[in-house]
Coordinates of C-alpha atoms in Angstrom, one line a residue:
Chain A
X1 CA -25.6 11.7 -28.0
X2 CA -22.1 9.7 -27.8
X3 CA -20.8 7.4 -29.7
X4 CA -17.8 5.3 -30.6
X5 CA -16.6 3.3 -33.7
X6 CA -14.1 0.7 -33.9
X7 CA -13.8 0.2 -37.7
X8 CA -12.4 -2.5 -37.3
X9 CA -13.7 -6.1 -35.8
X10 CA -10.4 -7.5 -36.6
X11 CA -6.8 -6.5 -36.8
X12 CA -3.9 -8.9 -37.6
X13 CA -0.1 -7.7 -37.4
X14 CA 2.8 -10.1 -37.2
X15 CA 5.4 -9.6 -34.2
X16 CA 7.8 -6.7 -34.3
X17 CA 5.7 -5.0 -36.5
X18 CA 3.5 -1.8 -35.4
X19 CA 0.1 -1.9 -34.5
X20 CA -3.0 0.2 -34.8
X21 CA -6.2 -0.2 -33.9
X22 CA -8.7 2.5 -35.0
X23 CA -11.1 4.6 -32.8
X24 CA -13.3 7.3 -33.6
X25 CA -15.9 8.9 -31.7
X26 CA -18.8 11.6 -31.2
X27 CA -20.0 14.1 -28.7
X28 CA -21.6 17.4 -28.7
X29 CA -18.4 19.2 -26.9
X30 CA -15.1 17.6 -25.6
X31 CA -14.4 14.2 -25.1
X32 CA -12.6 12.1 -22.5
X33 CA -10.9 9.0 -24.5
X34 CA -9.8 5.8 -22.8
X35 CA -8.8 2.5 -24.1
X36 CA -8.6 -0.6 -22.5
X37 CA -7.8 -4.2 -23.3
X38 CA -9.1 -7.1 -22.3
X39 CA -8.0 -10.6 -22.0
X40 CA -10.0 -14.0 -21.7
X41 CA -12.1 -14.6 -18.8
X42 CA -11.1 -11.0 -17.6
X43 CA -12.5 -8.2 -16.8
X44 CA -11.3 -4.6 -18.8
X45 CA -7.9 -3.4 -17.9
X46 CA -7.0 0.6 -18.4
X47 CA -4.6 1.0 -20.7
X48 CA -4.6 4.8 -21.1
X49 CA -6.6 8.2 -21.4
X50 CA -6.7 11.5 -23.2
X51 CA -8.0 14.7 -20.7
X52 CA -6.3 17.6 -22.4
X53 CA -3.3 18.8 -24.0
X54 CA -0.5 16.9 -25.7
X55 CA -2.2 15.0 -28.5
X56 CA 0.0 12.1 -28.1
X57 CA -0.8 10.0 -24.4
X58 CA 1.0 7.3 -23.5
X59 CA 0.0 4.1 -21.4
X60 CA 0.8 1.1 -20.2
X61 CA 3.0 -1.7 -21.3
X62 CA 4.3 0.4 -24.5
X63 CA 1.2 2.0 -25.5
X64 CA 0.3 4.9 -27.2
X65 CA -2.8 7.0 -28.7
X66 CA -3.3 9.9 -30.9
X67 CA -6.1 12.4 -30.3
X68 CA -6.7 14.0 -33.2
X69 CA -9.9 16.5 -32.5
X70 CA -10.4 17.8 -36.2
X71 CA -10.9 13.7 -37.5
X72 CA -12.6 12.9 -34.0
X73 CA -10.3 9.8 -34.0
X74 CA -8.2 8.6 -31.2
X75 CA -6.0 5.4 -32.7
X76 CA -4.2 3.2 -30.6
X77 CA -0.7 2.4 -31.5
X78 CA 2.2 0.5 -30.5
X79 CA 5.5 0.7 -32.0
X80 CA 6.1 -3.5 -31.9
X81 CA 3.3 -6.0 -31.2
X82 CA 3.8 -8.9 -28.8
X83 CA 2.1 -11.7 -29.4
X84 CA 1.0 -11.1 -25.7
X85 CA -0.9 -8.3 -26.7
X86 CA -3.1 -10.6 -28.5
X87 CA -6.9 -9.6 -27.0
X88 CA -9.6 -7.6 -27.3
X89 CA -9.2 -3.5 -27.1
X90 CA -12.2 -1.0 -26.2
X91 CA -12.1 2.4 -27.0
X92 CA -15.0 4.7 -24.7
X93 CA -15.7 8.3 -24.6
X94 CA -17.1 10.4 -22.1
X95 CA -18.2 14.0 -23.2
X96 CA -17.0 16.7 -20.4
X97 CA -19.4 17.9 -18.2
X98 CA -21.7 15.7 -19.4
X99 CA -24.0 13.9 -16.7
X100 CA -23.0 11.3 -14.2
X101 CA -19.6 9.1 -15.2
X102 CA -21.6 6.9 -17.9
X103 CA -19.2 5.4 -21.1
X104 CA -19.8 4.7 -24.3
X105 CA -18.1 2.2 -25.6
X106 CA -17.0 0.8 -28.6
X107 CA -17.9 -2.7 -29.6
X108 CA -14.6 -3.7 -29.6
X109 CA -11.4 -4.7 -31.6
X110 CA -10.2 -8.1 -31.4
X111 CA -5.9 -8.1 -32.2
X112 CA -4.0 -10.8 -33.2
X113 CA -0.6 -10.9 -33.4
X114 CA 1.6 -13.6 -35.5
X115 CA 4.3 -15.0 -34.4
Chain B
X1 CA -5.4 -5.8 -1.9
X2 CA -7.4 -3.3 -3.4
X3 CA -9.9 -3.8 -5.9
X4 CA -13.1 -5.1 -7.3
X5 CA -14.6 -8.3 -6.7
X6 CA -17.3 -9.9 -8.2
X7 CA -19.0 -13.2 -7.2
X8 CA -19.8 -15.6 -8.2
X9 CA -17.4 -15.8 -11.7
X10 CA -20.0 -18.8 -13.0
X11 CA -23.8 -19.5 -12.2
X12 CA -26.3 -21.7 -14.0
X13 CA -29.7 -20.9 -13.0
X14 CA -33.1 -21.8 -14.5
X15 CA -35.3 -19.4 -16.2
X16 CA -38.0 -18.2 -13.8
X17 CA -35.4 -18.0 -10.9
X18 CA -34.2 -14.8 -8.8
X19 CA -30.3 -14.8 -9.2
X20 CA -28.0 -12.1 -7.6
X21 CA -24.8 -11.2 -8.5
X22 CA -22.7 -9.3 -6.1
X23 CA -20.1 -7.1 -6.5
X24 CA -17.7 -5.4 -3.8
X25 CA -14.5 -2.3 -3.9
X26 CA -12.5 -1.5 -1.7
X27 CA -11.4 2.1 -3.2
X28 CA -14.7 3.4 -1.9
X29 CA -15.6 5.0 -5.7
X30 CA -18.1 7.0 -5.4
X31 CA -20.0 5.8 -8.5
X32 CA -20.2 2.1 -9.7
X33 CA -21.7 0.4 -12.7
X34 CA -23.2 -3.0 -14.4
X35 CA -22.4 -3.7 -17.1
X36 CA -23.6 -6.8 -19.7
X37 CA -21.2 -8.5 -22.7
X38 CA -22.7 -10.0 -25.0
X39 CA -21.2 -11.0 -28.9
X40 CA -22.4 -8.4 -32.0
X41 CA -23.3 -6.2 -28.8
X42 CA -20.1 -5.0 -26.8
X43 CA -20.9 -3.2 -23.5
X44 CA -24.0 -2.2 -22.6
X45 CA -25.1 -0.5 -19.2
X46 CA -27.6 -2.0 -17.2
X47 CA -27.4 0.5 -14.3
X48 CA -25.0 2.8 -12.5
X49 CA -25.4 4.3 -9.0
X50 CA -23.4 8.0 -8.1
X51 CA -23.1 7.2 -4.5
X52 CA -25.4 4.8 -1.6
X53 CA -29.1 5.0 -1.6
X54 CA -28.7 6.7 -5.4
X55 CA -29.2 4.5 -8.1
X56 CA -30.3 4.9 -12.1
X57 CA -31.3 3.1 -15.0
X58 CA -28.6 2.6 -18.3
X59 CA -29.6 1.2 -21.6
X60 CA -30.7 -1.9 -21.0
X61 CA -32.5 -1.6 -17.1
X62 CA -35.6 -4.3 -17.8
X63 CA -35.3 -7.4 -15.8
X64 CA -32.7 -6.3 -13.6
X65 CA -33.0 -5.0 -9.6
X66 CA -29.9 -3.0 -7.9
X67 CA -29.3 -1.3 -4.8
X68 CA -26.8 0.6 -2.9
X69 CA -27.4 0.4 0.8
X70 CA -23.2 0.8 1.4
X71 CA -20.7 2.1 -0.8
X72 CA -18.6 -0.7 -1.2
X73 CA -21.4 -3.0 -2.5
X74 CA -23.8 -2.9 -5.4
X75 CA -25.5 -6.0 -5.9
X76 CA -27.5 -6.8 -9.1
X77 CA -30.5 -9.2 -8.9
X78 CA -32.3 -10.7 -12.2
X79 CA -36.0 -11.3 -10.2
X80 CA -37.0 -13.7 -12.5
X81 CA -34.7 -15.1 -14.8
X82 CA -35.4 -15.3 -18.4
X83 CA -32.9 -17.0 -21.6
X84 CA -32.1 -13.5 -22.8
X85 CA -30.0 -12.4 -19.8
X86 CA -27.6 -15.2 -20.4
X87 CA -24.5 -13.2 -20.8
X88 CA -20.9 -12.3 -19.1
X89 CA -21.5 -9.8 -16.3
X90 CA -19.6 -6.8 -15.0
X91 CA -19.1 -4.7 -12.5
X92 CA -17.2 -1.5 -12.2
X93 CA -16.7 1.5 -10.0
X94 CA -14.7 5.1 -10.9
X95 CA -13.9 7.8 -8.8
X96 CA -16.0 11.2 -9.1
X97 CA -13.8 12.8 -11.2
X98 CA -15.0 12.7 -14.6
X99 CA -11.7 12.6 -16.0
X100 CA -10.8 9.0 -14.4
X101 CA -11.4 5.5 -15.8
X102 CA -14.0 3.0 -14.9
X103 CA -12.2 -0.2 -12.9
X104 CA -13.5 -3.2 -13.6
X105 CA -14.0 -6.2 -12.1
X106 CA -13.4 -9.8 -13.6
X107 CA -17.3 -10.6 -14.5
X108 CA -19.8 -13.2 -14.1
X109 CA -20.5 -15.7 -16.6
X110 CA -24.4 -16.3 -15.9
X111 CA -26.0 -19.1 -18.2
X112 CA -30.2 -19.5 -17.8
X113 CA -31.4 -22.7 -18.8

C-alpha cells in the first residue's frame, strides 16, 4: 500500500529565509513524487514532480525538491520564502506501474511566512 | 481557455436531497477524479473514472453516484444528502501517462443542513 507523511502540520519561516517542508512516503517499488500548493478558496496547483534521474527537480515560482530514495523522503525547499508563498503544500505519490493514476496524498502542510 | 471547471463553487442543500456537482475539461484527460477535503482528513478519493462509460470506486464511494457518458464531463451526484458529506469538493483530470500530475479544478464548497 502507499502512503505519504507530512511531519509537519505547521511550518513558520520569516521572509528571506529558506524554507522546507518535509515529505516522506511509501510504496512497494518506485515512486512518482509531486508537490503542489494550494491557496484559499482554490483548487491544487502543480508545483513540481520527480520521474527519474537527477535527485534534485525543480518547479515553479523558485521551487525545488530533493528525492532522496534510501530515506524515502522528498523535501520541498526554497532558497527565500515570500510571504506570498504563504498556503497549504501537498506532497502525493504514485508507485510506477501501479494501477490506474490514483494519488496518495499527504494530509498537508500549512506555511507561513513572516514578514 | 483550457482547463477544469467545476460548478457550482457554493451549494446549500438539505439533508435528504439529491445534489449534483458538475465538473467539465477541456484537455480531454483521459482519466478524471473526485476528490473530498475535509480538516484532520486531507484528500480523500471518492471515485475516479479511466476514460467514458469506465468508472470505479476510491476510498470513500458510499453515498456518492458518478458517471462518464463524455469525456469532458464527470458529474458527481450525493442521491440523498446526509450532514456528513458537508465538505469542499474537487475535481481533477490527468493525462494517461502515469508520470503526469493530476489538474485540479477550483472545488465546491457543499454545506447540508
Amino acid at each position: 500500500a502507499q502512503s505519504v507523511a507530512q511531519p509537519e502540520d505547521q511550518v513558520n519561516v520569516a521572509e528571506g529565509n529558506p524554507l522546507t517542508v518535509k515529505c516522506t512516503y511509501s510504496v512497494s517499488g518506485n515512486p512518482y513524487l509531486f508537490w503542489y500548493v494550494q491557496y484559499p478558496n482554490r483548487g491544487l496547483q502543480f508545483l513540481l514532480k520527480y520521474i527519474t534521474g537527477d535527485n534534485l527537480v525543480k518547479g515553479s515560482y523558485g521551487f525545488e525538491a530533493e528525492f532522496n530514495k534510501s530515506q524515502t523522503s522528498f523535501h520541498l525547499k526554497k532558497p527565500s520564502a515570500l510571504v506570498s508563498d504563504s498556503a497549504l503544500y501537498f506532497c502525493a505519490v504514485r508507485e510506477q506501474g501501479g494501477y490506474g493514476q490514483n494519488f496518495v496524498f499527504g494530509p498537508g502542510t500549512r506555511l507561513s511566512v513572516l514578514p | 481557455d483550457a482547463g477544469i471547471t467545476q460548478s457550482p463553487r457554493y451549494k446549500i442543500t438539505e439533508t435528504g436531497r439529491q445534489v449534483t456537482l458538475m465538473c467539465h475539461q477541456t484537455w480531454s484527460h483521459s482519466y478524471m477524479f473526485w476528490y473530498r477535503q475535509d480538516l484532520g482528513h486531507g484528500l480523500r478519493l471518492i471515485y475516479y473514472s479511466a476514460a467514458a462509460d469506465i468508472t470505479d470506486k476510491g476510498e470513500v464511494p458510499d453515498g456518492y453516484v458518478v458517471s462518464r457518458s463524455k469525456t469532458e464531463n464527470f458529474p458527481l451526484t450525493l442521491e440523498s444528502a446526509t450532514r456528513s458529506q458537508t465538505s469542499v469538493y474537487f475535481c481533477a483530470s490527468s493525462d494517461t501517462l502515469s508520470n503526469q500530475p493530476q489538474h485540479f479544478g477550483d472545488g465546491t464548497r457543499l454545506s447540508i443542513l
